[in-house]
mmCIF file of C-alpha atoms in Angstrom:
data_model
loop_
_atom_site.group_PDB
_atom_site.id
_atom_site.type_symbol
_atom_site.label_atom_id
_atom_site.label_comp_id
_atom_site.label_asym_id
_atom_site.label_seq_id
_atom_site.Cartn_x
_atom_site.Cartn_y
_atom_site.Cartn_z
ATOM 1 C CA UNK N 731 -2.555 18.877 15.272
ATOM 2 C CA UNK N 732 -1.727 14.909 15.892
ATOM 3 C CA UNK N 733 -1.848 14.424 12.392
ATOM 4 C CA UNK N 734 0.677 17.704 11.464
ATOM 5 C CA UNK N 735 3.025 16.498 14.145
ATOM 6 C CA UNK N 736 3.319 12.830 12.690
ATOM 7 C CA UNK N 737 3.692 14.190 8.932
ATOM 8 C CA UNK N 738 6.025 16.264 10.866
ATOM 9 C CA UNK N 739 8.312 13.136 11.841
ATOM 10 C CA UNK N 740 6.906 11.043 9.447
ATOM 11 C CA UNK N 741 6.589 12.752 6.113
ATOM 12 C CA UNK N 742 4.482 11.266 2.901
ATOM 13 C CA UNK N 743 6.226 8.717 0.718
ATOM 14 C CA UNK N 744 5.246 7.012 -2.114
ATOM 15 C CA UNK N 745 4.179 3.790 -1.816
ATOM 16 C CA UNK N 746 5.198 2.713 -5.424
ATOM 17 C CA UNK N 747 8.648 4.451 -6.029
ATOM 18 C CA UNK N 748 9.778 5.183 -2.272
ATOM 19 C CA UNK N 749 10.363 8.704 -3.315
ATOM 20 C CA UNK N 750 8.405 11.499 -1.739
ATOM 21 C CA UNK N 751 5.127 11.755 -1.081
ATOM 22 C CA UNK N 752 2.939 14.667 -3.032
ATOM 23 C CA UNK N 753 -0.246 16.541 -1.351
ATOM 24 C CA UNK N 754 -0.259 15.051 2.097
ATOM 25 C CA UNK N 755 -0.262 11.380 0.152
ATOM 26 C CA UNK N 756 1.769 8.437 0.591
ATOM 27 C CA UNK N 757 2.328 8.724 -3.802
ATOM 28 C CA UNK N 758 4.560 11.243 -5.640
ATOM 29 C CA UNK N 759 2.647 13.213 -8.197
ATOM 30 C CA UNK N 760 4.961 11.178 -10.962
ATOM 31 C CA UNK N 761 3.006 8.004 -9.822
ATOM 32 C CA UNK N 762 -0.054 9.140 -9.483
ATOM 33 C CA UNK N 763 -0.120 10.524 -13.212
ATOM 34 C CA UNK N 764 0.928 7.281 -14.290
ATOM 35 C CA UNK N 765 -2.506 5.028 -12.229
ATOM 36 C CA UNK N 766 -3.909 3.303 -14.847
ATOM 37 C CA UNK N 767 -7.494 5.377 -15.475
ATOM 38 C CA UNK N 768 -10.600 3.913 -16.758
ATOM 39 C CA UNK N 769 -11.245 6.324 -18.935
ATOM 40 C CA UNK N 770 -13.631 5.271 -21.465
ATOM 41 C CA UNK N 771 -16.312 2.644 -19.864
ATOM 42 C CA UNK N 772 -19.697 1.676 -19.677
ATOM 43 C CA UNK N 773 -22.243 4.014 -18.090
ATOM 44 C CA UNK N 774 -23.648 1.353 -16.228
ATOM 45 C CA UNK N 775 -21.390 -1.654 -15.451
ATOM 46 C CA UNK N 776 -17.837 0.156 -16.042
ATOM 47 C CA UNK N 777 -16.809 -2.166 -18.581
ATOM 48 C CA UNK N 778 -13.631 -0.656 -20.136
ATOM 49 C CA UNK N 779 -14.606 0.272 -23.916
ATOM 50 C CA UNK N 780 -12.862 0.716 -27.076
ATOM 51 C CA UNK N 781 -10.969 4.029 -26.943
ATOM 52 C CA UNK N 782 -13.217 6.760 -28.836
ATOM 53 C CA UNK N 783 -16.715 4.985 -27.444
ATOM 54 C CA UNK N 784 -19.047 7.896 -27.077
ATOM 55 C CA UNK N 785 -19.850 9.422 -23.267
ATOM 56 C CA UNK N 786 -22.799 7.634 -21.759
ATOM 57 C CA UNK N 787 -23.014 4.008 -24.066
ATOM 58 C CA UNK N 788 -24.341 0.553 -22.184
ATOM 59 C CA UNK N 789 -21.843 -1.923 -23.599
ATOM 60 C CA UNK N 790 -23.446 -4.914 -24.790
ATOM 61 C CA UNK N 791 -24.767 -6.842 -21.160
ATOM 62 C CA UNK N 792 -26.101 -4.110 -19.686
ATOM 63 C CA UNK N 793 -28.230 -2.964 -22.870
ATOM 64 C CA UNK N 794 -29.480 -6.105 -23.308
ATOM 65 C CA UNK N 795 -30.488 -7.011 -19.562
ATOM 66 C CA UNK N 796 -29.950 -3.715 -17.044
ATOM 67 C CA UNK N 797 -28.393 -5.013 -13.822
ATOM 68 C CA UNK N 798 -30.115 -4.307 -9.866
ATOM 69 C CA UNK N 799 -27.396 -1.754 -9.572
ATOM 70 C CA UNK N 800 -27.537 1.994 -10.663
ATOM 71 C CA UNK N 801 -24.358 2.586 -11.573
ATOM 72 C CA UNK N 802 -20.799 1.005 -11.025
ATOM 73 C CA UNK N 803 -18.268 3.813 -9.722
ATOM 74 C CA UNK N 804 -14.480 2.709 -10.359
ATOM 75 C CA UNK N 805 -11.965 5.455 -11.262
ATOM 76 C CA UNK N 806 -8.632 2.761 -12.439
ATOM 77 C CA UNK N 807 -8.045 -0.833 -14.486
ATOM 78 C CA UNK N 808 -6.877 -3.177 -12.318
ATOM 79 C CA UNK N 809 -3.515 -2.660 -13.994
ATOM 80 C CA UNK N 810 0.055 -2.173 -12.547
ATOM 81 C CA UNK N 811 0.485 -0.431 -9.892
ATOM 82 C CA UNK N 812 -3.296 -0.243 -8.832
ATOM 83 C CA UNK N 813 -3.372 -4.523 -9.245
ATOM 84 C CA UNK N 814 -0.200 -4.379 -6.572
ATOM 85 C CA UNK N 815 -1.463 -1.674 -4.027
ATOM 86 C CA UNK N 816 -4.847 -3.404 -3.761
ATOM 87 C CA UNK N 817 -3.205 -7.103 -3.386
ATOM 88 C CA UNK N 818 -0.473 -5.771 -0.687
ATOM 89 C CA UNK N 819 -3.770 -4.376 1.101
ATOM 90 C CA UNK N 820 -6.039 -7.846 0.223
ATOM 91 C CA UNK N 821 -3.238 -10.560 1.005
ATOM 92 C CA UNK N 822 -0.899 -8.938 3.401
ATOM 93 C CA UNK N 823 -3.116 -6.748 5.406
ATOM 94 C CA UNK N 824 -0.923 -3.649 4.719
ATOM 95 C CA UNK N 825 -3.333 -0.961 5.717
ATOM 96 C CA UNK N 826 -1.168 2.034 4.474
ATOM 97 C CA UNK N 827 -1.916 1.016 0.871
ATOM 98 C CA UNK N 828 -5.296 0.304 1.620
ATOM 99 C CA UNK N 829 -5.744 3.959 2.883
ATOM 100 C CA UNK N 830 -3.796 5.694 0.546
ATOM 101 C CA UNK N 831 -6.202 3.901 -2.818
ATOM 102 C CA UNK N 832 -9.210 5.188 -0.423
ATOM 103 C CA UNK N 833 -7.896 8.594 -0.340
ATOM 104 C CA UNK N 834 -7.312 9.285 -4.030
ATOM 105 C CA UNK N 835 -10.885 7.276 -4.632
ATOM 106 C CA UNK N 836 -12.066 9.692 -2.187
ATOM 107 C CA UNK N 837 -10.945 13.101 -3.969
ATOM 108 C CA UNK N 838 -12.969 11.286 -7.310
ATOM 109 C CA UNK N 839 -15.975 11.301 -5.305
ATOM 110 C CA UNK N 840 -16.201 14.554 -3.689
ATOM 111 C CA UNK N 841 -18.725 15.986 -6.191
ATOM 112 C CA UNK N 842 -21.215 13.238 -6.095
ATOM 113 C CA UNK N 843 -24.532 12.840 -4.822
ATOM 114 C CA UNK N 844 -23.469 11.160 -1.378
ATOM 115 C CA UNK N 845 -25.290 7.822 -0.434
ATOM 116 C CA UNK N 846 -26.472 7.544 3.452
ATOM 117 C CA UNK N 847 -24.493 4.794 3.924
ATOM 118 C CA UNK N 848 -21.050 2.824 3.008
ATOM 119 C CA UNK N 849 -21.730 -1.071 2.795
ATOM 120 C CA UNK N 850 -18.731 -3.284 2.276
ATOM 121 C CA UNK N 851 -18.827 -7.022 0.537
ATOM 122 C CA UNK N 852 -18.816 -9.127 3.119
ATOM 123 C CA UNK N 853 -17.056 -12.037 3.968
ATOM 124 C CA UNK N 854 -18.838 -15.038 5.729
ATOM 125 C CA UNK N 855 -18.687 -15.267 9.538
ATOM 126 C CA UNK N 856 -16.112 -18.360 9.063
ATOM 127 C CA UNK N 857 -13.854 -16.976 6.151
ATOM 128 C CA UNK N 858 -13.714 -13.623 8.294
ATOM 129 C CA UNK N 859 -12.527 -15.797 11.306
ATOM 130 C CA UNK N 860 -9.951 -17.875 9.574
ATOM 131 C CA UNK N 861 -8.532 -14.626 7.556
ATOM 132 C CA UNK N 862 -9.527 -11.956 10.616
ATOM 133 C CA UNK N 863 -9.502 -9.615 7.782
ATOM 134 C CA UNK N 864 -11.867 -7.918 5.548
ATOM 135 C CA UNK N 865 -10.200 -5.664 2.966
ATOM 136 C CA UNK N 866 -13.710 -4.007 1.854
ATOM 137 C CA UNK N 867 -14.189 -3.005 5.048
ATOM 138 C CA UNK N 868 -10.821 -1.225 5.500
ATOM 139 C CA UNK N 869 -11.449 0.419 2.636
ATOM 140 C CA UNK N 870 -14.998 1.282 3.858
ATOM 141 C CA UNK N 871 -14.032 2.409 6.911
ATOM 142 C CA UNK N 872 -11.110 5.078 5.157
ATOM 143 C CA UNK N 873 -13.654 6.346 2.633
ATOM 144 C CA UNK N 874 -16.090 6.700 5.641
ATOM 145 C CA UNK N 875 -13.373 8.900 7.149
ATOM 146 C CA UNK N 876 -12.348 10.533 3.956
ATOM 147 C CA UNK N 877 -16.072 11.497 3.022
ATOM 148 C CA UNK N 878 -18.121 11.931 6.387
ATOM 149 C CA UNK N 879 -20.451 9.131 5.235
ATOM 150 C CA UNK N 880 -21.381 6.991 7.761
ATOM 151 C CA UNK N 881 -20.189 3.416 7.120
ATOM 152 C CA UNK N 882 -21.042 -0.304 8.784
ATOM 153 C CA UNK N 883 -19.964 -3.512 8.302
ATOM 154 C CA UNK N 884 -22.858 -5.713 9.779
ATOM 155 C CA UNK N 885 -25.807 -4.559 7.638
ATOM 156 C CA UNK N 886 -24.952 -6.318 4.234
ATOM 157 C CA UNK N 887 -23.835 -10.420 5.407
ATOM 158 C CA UNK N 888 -22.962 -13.071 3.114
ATOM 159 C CA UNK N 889 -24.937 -16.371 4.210
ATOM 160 C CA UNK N 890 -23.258 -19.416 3.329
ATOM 161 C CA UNK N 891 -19.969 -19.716 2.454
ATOM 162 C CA UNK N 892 -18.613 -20.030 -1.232
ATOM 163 C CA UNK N 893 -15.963 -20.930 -3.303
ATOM 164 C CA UNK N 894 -13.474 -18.054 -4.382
ATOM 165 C CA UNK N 895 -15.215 -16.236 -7.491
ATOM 166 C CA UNK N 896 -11.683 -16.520 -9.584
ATOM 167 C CA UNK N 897 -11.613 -20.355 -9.478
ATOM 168 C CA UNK N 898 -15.484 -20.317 -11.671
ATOM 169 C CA UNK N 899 -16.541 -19.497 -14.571
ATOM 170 C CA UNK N 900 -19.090 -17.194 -15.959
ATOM 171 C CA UNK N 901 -22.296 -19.036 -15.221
ATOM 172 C CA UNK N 902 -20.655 -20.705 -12.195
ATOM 173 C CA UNK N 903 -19.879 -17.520 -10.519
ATOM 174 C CA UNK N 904 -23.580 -16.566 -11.010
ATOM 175 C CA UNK N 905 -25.083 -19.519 -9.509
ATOM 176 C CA UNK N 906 -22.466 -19.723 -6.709
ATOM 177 C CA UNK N 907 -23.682 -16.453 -5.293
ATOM 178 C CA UNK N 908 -27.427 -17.010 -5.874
ATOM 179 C CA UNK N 909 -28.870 -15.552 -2.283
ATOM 180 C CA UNK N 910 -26.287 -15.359 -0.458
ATOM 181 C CA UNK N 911 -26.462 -12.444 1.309
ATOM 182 C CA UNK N 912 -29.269 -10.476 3.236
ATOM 183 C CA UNK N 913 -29.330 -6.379 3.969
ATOM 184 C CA UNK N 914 -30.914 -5.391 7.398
ATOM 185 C CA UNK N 915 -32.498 -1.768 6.266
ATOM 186 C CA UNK N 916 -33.804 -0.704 9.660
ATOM 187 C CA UNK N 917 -32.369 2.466 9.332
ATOM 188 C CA UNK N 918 -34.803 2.673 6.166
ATOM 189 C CA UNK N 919 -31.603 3.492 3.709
ATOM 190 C CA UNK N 920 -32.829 4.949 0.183
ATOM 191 C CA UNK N 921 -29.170 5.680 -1.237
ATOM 192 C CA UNK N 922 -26.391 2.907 -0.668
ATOM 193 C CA UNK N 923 -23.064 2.008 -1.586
ATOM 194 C CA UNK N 924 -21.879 -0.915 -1.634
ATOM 195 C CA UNK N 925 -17.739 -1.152 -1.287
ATOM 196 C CA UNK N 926 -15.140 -3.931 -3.469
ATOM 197 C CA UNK N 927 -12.115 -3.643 -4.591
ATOM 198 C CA UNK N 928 -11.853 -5.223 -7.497
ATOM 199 C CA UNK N 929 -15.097 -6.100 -10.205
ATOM 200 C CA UNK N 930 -14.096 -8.441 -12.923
ATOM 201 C CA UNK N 931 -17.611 -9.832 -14.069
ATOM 202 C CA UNK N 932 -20.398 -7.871 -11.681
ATOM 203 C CA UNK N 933 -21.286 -11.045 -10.313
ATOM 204 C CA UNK N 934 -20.869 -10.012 -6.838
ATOM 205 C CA UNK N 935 -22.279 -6.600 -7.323
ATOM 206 C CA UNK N 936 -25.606 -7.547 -9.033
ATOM 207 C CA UNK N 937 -26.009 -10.006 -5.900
ATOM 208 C CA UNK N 938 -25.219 -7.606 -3.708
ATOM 209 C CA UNK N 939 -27.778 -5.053 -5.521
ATOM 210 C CA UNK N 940 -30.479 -7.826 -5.935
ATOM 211 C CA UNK N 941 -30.450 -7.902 -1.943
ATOM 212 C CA UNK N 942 -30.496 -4.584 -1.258
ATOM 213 C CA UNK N 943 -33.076 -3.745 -3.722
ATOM 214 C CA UNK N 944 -35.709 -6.288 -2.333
ATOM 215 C CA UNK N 945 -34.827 -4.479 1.243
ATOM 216 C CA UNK N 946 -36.421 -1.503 -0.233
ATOM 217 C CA UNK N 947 -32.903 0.662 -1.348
ATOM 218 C CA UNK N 948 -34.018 2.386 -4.442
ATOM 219 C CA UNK N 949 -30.436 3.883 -5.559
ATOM 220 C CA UNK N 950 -27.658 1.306 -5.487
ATOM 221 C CA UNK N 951 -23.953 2.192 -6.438
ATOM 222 C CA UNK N 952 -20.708 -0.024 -6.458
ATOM 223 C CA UNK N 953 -17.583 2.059 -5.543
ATOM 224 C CA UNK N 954 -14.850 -0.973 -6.775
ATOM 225 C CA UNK N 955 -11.327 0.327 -6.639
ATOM 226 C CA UNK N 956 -10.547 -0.977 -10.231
ATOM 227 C CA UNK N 957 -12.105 -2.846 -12.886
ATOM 228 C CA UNK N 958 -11.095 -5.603 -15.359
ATOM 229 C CA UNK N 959 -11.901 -6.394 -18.883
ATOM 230 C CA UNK N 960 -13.707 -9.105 -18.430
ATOM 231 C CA UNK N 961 -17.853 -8.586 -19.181
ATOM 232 C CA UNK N 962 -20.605 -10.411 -16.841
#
Protein backbone atom coordinates (compact mmCIF):
# COMPACT_ATOMS: atom_id res chain seq x y z
CA UNK A 1 0.00 0.00 0.00
CA UNK A 2 3.13 2.52 0.81
CA UNK A 3 4.48 1.73 -2.36
CA UNK A 4 0.86 2.35 -4.48
CA UNK A 5 0.45 5.58 -2.59
CA UNK A 6 4.02 6.98 -3.58
CA UNK A 7 3.60 5.80 -7.39
CA UNK A 8 0.42 7.47 -6.62
CA UNK A 9 2.19 11.01 -6.07
CA UNK A 10 5.17 10.04 -7.57
CA UNK A 11 4.57 8.21 -10.80
CA UNK A 12 7.45 6.17 -12.92
CA UNK A 13 9.68 8.19 -15.21
CA UNK A 14 12.26 7.32 -17.32
CA UNK A 15 15.47 7.79 -16.27
CA UNK A 16 16.98 8.22 -19.85
CA UNK A 17 14.35 10.37 -21.77
CA UNK A 18 12.35 12.00 -18.73
CA UNK A 19 9.23 10.80 -20.35
CA UNK A 20 7.01 8.33 -18.58
CA UNK A 21 7.77 5.52 -16.92
CA UNK A 22 6.40 1.91 -18.39
CA UNK A 23 5.42 -1.22 -16.01
CA UNK A 24 5.91 0.25 -12.59
CA UNK A 25 9.71 1.27 -13.94
CA UNK A 26 11.54 4.38 -13.82
CA UNK A 27 12.17 3.64 -18.15
CA UNK A 28 9.57 4.08 -20.93
CA UNK A 29 9.10 0.95 -22.94
CA UNK A 30 10.81 3.12 -26.03
CA UNK A 31 14.08 3.00 -23.91
CA UNK A 32 14.05 -0.06 -22.73
CA UNK A 33 13.75 -1.63 -26.37
CA UNK A 34 16.57 0.35 -27.31
CA UNK A 35 19.31 -1.20 -23.96
CA UNK A 36 22.01 -2.38 -25.72
CA UNK A 37 21.56 -6.53 -25.39
CA UNK A 38 24.29 -8.97 -25.37
CA UNK A 39 22.89 -11.08 -27.50
CA UNK A 40 25.31 -13.38 -28.95
CA UNK A 41 28.23 -14.23 -26.23
CA UNK A 42 30.25 -16.75 -24.81
CA UNK A 43 28.65 -19.54 -22.78
CA UNK A 44 31.08 -19.20 -20.24
CA UNK A 45 32.80 -15.79 -19.87
CA UNK A 46 30.06 -13.58 -21.83
CA UNK A 47 32.42 -12.36 -24.25
CA UNK A 48 30.33 -10.59 -26.95
CA UNK A 49 30.77 -12.79 -30.28
CA UNK A 50 30.54 -12.24 -33.86
CA UNK A 51 26.85 -11.92 -34.79
CA UNK A 52 25.65 -15.49 -36.17
CA UNK A 53 28.14 -17.47 -33.48
CA UNK A 54 26.25 -20.62 -32.74
CA UNK A 55 24.21 -20.99 -29.11
CA UNK A 56 26.49 -22.45 -26.49
CA UNK A 57 30.41 -21.72 -28.11
CA UNK A 58 33.53 -20.98 -25.47
CA UNK A 59 35.23 -18.14 -27.31
CA UNK A 60 38.79 -18.61 -27.51
CA UNK A 61 40.09 -18.05 -23.43
CA UNK A 62 37.73 -19.97 -21.96
CA UNK A 63 38.24 -23.11 -24.38
CA UNK A 64 41.63 -23.02 -23.97
CA UNK A 65 41.87 -22.58 -20.02
CA UNK A 66 38.08 -22.83 -18.27
CA UNK A 67 37.90 -20.12 -15.60
CA UNK A 68 36.89 -20.92 -11.42
CA UNK A 69 33.55 -19.52 -12.38
CA UNK A 70 30.49 -21.46 -13.83
CA UNK A 71 29.06 -19.15 -15.81
CA UNK A 72 29.10 -15.25 -16.27
CA UNK A 73 25.35 -13.86 -16.25
CA UNK A 74 25.16 -10.25 -17.95
CA UNK A 75 22.02 -9.41 -19.98
CA UNK A 76 23.57 -5.68 -21.84
CA UNK A 77 27.11 -4.20 -23.49
CA UNK A 78 28.27 -1.67 -21.54
CA UNK A 79 27.03 0.64 -24.29
CA UNK A 80 24.97 3.93 -24.18
CA UNK A 81 22.59 4.26 -22.06
CA UNK A 82 23.49 1.14 -19.85
CA UNK A 83 27.48 2.73 -19.66
CA UNK A 84 25.57 6.13 -18.23
CA UNK A 85 22.94 4.55 -15.78
CA UNK A 86 25.63 2.37 -14.19
CA UNK A 87 28.30 5.43 -13.90
CA UNK A 88 25.46 7.95 -12.46
CA UNK A 89 24.92 4.94 -9.87
CA UNK A 90 29.07 4.16 -9.50
CA UNK A 91 30.34 7.93 -9.34
CA UNK A 92 27.45 9.92 -8.09
CA UNK A 93 25.76 7.58 -5.76
CA UNK A 94 22.36 8.05 -7.52
CA UNK A 95 20.54 5.08 -6.14
CA UNK A 96 17.38 5.43 -8.40
CA UNK A 97 19.46 4.28 -11.39
CA UNK A 98 21.11 1.81 -9.48
CA UNK A 99 17.66 0.23 -8.62
CA UNK A 100 15.99 0.62 -11.67
CA UNK A 101 19.29 -1.59 -13.79
CA UNK A 102 18.60 -4.15 -10.72
CA UNK A 103 15.04 -4.38 -11.52
CA UNK A 104 15.13 -5.09 -15.25
CA UNK A 105 18.35 -7.54 -14.37
CA UNK A 106 15.98 -8.95 -12.00
CA UNK A 107 12.95 -9.83 -14.48
CA UNK A 108 16.14 -11.70 -16.70
CA UNK A 109 16.69 -13.83 -13.83
CA UNK A 110 13.43 -14.96 -12.66
CA UNK A 111 13.65 -18.39 -14.35
CA UNK A 112 16.98 -19.41 -13.09
CA UNK A 113 18.20 -21.83 -10.75
CA UNK A 114 18.48 -19.33 -7.67
CA UNK A 115 21.90 -19.31 -5.75
CA UNK A 116 21.61 -19.25 -1.69
CA UNK A 117 23.27 -16.26 -1.56
CA UNK A 118 24.06 -12.67 -3.30
CA UNK A 119 27.86 -11.71 -2.77
CA UNK A 120 28.93 -8.31 -3.97
CA UNK A 121 32.77 -7.29 -5.08
CA UNK A 122 34.02 -5.76 -2.40
CA UNK A 123 35.81 -2.80 -1.82
CA UNK A 124 38.71 -2.68 0.80
CA UNK A 125 37.92 -1.49 4.34
CA UNK A 126 39.92 1.92 3.44
CA UNK A 127 38.59 2.59 -0.20
CA UNK A 128 34.99 1.87 1.33
CA UNK A 129 35.78 4.57 4.03
CA UNK A 130 37.18 7.24 1.82
CA UNK A 131 34.25 6.63 -0.95
CA UNK A 132 31.43 5.44 1.90
CA UNK A 133 30.01 3.78 -1.06
CA UNK A 134 29.87 0.44 -2.58
CA UNK A 135 27.89 0.32 -5.84
CA UNK A 136 27.91 -3.72 -5.93
CA UNK A 137 26.39 -3.74 -2.91
CA UNK A 138 23.48 -1.42 -3.83
CA UNK A 139 22.93 -3.37 -6.51
CA UNK A 140 23.10 -6.52 -4.31
CA UNK A 141 20.98 -5.37 -1.91
CA UNK A 142 17.98 -4.35 -4.86
CA UNK A 143 18.36 -7.74 -6.54
CA UNK A 144 18.16 -9.26 -2.97
CA UNK A 145 14.84 -7.41 -2.74
CA UNK A 146 13.80 -7.99 -6.28
CA UNK A 147 14.47 -11.89 -6.04
CA UNK A 148 13.97 -13.01 -2.27
CA UNK A 149 17.60 -14.18 -2.22
CA UNK A 150 19.24 -13.47 0.72
CA UNK A 151 22.20 -11.12 0.19
CA UNK A 152 25.44 -9.91 2.50
CA UNK A 153 28.07 -7.77 2.11
CA UNK A 154 30.71 -9.02 4.73
CA UNK A 155 31.25 -12.62 3.55
CA UNK A 156 33.38 -12.00 0.31
CA UNK A 157 36.39 -9.04 1.56
CA UNK A 158 39.04 -7.76 -0.53
CA UNK A 159 42.45 -7.85 1.57
CA UNK A 160 44.82 -5.35 0.58
CA UNK A 161 44.14 -2.57 -1.29
CA UNK A 162 44.86 -2.18 -5.14
CA UNK A 163 45.25 -0.02 -7.84
CA UNK A 164 42.05 0.70 -10.04
CA UNK A 165 41.80 -2.36 -12.60
CA UNK A 166 41.32 0.32 -15.69
CA UNK A 167 44.73 1.99 -15.12
CA UNK A 168 46.61 -1.97 -15.90
CA UNK A 169 46.96 -3.96 -18.37
CA UNK A 170 46.13 -7.50 -19.12
CA UNK A 171 48.74 -9.36 -17.13
CA UNK A 172 48.92 -6.47 -14.63
CA UNK A 173 45.35 -6.68 -13.73
CA UNK A 174 45.92 -10.43 -13.09
CA UNK A 175 48.75 -10.15 -10.81
CA UNK A 176 47.31 -7.07 -9.03
CA UNK A 177 44.44 -9.12 -7.72
CA UNK A 178 46.41 -12.32 -6.95
CA UNK A 179 44.71 -13.27 -3.31
CA UNK A 180 43.17 -10.63 -2.48
CA UNK A 181 40.16 -11.54 -1.14
CA UNK A 182 38.90 -14.32 1.34
CA UNK A 183 35.04 -15.88 1.52
CA UNK A 184 33.86 -16.80 5.12
CA UNK A 185 31.43 -19.97 4.12
CA UNK A 186 30.09 -20.69 7.59
CA UNK A 187 26.81 -20.83 6.40
CA UNK A 188 28.27 -23.84 4.22
CA UNK A 189 27.01 -22.00 0.76
CA UNK A 190 27.00 -24.57 -2.32
CA UNK A 191 25.40 -22.03 -4.95
CA UNK A 192 26.78 -18.31 -4.98
CA UNK A 193 26.65 -15.26 -6.82
CA UNK A 194 28.88 -13.03 -6.89
CA UNK A 195 27.54 -9.22 -7.90
CA UNK A 196 29.67 -6.35 -10.44
CA UNK A 197 28.62 -4.10 -12.53
CA UNK A 198 30.68 -3.96 -15.13
CA UNK A 199 33.29 -7.12 -16.48
CA UNK A 200 35.72 -5.97 -19.05
CA UNK A 201 38.50 -8.76 -18.78
CA UNK A 202 37.12 -11.40 -15.88
CA UNK A 203 39.96 -10.52 -13.90
CA UNK A 204 38.02 -9.71 -10.92
CA UNK A 205 35.56 -12.47 -11.34
CA UNK A 206 38.01 -15.42 -11.72
CA UNK A 207 39.59 -13.97 -8.34
CA UNK A 208 36.61 -13.71 -6.86
CA UNK A 209 35.66 -17.47 -8.04
CA UNK A 210 39.22 -18.79 -7.18
CA UNK A 211 38.28 -17.72 -3.45
CA UNK A 212 35.14 -18.96 -3.22
CA UNK A 213 35.90 -22.19 -4.77
CA UNK A 214 38.78 -23.09 -2.28
CA UNK A 215 35.95 -22.16 0.54
CA UNK A 216 34.20 -25.16 -0.69
CA UNK A 217 31.28 -23.25 -3.17
CA UNK A 218 30.88 -25.72 -5.92
CA UNK A 219 28.55 -23.49 -8.34
CA UNK A 220 29.87 -19.98 -8.86
CA UNK A 221 28.00 -17.34 -11.09
CA UNK A 222 28.86 -13.59 -11.90
CA UNK A 223 25.65 -11.48 -12.34
CA UNK A 224 27.72 -8.15 -14.01
CA UNK A 225 25.27 -5.57 -15.21
CA UNK A 226 27.07 -5.26 -18.66
CA UNK A 227 29.96 -6.52 -20.39
CA UNK A 228 32.70 -5.13 -22.68
CA UNK A 229 34.58 -6.40 -25.61
CA UNK A 230 37.55 -6.75 -24.24
CA UNK A 231 38.73 -10.78 -23.64
CA UNK A 232 40.77 -11.84 -20.31
Amino acid sequence: MVYNWRRLFFPPRCLICGQAGDDGLDICSHCRAGLPRNRTSCSRCALPLPPGSPAGVLCGSCARKPPAFSRIITPWLYEAPIDDLIQQLKFQQKLPAGRLLAQLFARELRQRDRPSLLAPVPLHDKQLKTRGFNHSSEIARALSRELGIPWSPWLLRKLRETPPQHNLGKRQRKQNLRRCFSFDNRGNHRHVAVIDDVVTTATTAAEAAKTLRKAGVEKIEIWALARTPMNR
